[in-house]
PDB file of N, CA and C in Angstrom:
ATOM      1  N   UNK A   1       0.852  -1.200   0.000  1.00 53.00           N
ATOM      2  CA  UNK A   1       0.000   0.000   0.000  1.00 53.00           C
ATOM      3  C   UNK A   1       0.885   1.246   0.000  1.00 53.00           C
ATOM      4  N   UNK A   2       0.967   1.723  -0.805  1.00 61.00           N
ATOM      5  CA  UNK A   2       1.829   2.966  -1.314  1.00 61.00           C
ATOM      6  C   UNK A   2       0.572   4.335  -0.462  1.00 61.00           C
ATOM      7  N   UNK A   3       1.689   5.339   0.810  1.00 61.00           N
ATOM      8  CA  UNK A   3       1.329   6.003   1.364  1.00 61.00           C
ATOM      9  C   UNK A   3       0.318   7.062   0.482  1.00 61.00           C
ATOM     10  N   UNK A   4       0.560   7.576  -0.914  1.00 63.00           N
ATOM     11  CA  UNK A   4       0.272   8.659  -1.760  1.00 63.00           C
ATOM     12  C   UNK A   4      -0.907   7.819  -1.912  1.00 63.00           C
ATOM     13  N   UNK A   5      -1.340   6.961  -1.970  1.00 62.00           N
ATOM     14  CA  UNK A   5      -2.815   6.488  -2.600  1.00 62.00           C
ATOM     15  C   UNK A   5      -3.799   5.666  -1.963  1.00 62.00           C
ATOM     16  N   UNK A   6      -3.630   6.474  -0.391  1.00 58.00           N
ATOM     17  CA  UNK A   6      -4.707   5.837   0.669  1.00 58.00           C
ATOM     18  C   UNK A   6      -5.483   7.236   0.274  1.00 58.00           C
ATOM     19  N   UNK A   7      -6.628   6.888   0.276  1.00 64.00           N
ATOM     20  CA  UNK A   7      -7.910   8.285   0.095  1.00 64.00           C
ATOM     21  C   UNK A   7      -8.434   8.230   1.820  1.00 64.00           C
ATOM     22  N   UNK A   8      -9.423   9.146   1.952  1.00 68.00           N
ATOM     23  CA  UNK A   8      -9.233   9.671   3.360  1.00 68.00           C
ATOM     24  C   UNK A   8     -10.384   8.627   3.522  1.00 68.00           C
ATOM     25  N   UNK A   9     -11.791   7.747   3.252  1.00 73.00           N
ATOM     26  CA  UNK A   9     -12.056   6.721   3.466  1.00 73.00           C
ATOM     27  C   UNK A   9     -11.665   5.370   3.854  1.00 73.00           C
ATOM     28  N   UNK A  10     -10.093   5.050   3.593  1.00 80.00           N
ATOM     29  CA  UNK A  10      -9.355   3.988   4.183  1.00 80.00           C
ATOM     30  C   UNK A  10      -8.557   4.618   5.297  1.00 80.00           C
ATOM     31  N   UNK A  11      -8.513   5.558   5.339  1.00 80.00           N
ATOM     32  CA  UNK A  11      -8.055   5.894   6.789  1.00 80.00           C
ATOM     33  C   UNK A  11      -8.926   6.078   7.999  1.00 80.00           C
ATOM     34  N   UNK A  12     -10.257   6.248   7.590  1.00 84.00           N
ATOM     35  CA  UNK A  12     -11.298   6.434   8.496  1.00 84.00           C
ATOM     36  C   UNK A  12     -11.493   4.515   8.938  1.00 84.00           C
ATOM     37  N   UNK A  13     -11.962   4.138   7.850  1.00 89.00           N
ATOM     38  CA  UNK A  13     -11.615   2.679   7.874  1.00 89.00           C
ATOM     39  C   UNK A  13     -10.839   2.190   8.867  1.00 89.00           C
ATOM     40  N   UNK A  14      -9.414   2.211   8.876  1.00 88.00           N
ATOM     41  CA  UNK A  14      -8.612   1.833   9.387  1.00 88.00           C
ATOM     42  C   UNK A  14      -8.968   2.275  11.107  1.00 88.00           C
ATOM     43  N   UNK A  15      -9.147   3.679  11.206  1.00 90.00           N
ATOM     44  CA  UNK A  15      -9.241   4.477  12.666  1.00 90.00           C
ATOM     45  C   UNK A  15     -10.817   4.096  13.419  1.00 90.00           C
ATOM     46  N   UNK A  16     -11.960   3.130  12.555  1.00 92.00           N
ATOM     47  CA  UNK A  16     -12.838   2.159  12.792  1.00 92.00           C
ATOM     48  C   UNK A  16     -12.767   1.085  13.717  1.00 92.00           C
ATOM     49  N   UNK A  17     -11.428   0.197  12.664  1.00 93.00           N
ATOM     50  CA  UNK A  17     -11.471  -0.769  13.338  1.00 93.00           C
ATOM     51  C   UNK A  17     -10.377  -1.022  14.140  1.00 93.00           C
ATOM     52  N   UNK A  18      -9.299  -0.180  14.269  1.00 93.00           N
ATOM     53  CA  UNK A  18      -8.805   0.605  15.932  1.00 93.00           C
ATOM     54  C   UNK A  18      -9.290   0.496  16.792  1.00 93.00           C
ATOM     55  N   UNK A  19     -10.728   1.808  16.514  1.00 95.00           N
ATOM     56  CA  UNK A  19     -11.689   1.502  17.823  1.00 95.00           C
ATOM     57  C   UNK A  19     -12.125   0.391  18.105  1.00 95.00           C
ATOM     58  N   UNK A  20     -12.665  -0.427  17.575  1.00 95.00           N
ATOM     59  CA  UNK A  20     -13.637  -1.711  18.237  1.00 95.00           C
ATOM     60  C   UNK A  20     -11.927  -2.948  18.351  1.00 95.00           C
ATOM     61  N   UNK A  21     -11.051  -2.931  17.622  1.00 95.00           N
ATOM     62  CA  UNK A  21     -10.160  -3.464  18.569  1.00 95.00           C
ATOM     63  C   UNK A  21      -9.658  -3.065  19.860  1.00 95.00           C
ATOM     64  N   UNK A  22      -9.538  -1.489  20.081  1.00 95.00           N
ATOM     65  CA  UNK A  22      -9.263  -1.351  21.288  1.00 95.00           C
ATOM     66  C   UNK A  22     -10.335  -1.411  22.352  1.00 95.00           C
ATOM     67  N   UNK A  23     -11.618  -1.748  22.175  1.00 95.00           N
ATOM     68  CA  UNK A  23     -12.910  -2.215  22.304  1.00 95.00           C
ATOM     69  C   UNK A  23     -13.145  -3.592  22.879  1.00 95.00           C
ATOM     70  N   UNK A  24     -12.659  -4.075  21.745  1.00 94.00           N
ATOM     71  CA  UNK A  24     -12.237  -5.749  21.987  1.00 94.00           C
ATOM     72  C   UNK A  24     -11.543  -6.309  23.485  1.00 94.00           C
ATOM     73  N   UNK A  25     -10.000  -5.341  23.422  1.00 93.00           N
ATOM     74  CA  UNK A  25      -8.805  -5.376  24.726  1.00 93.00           C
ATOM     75  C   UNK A  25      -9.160  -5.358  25.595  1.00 93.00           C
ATOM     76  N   UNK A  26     -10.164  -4.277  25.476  1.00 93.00           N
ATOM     77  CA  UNK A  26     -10.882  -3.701  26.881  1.00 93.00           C
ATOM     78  C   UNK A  26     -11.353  -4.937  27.635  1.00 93.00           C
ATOM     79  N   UNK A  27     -12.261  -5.290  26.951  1.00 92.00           N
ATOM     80  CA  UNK A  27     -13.312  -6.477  27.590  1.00 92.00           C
ATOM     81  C   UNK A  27     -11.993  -7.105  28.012  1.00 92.00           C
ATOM     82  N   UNK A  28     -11.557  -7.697  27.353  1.00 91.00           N
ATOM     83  CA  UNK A  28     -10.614  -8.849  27.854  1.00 91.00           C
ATOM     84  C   UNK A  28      -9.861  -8.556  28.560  1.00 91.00           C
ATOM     85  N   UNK A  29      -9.219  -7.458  29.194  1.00 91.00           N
ATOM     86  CA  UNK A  29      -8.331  -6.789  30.230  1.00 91.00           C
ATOM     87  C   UNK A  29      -9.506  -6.918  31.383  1.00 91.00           C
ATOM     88  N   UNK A  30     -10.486  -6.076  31.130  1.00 84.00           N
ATOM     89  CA  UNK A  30     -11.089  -6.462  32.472  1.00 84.00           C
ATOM     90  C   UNK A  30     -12.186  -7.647  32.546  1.00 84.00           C
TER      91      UNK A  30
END
């Protein structure tokens, strides 16, 4: 994946499923 040709929809994407992984941790930490 060449940095110049992520459009700002795969970065939202990406900062998505961030959240519900760090979502995920959570539960399982506590």
């Amino acid at each position: 994946i060449e940095a110049g040709y992520t459009p700002s929809p795969s970065i939202d994407t990406v900062a998505k499923i961030a959240k519900a992984l760090n979502a995920k941790i959570d539960e399982l930490v506590r």
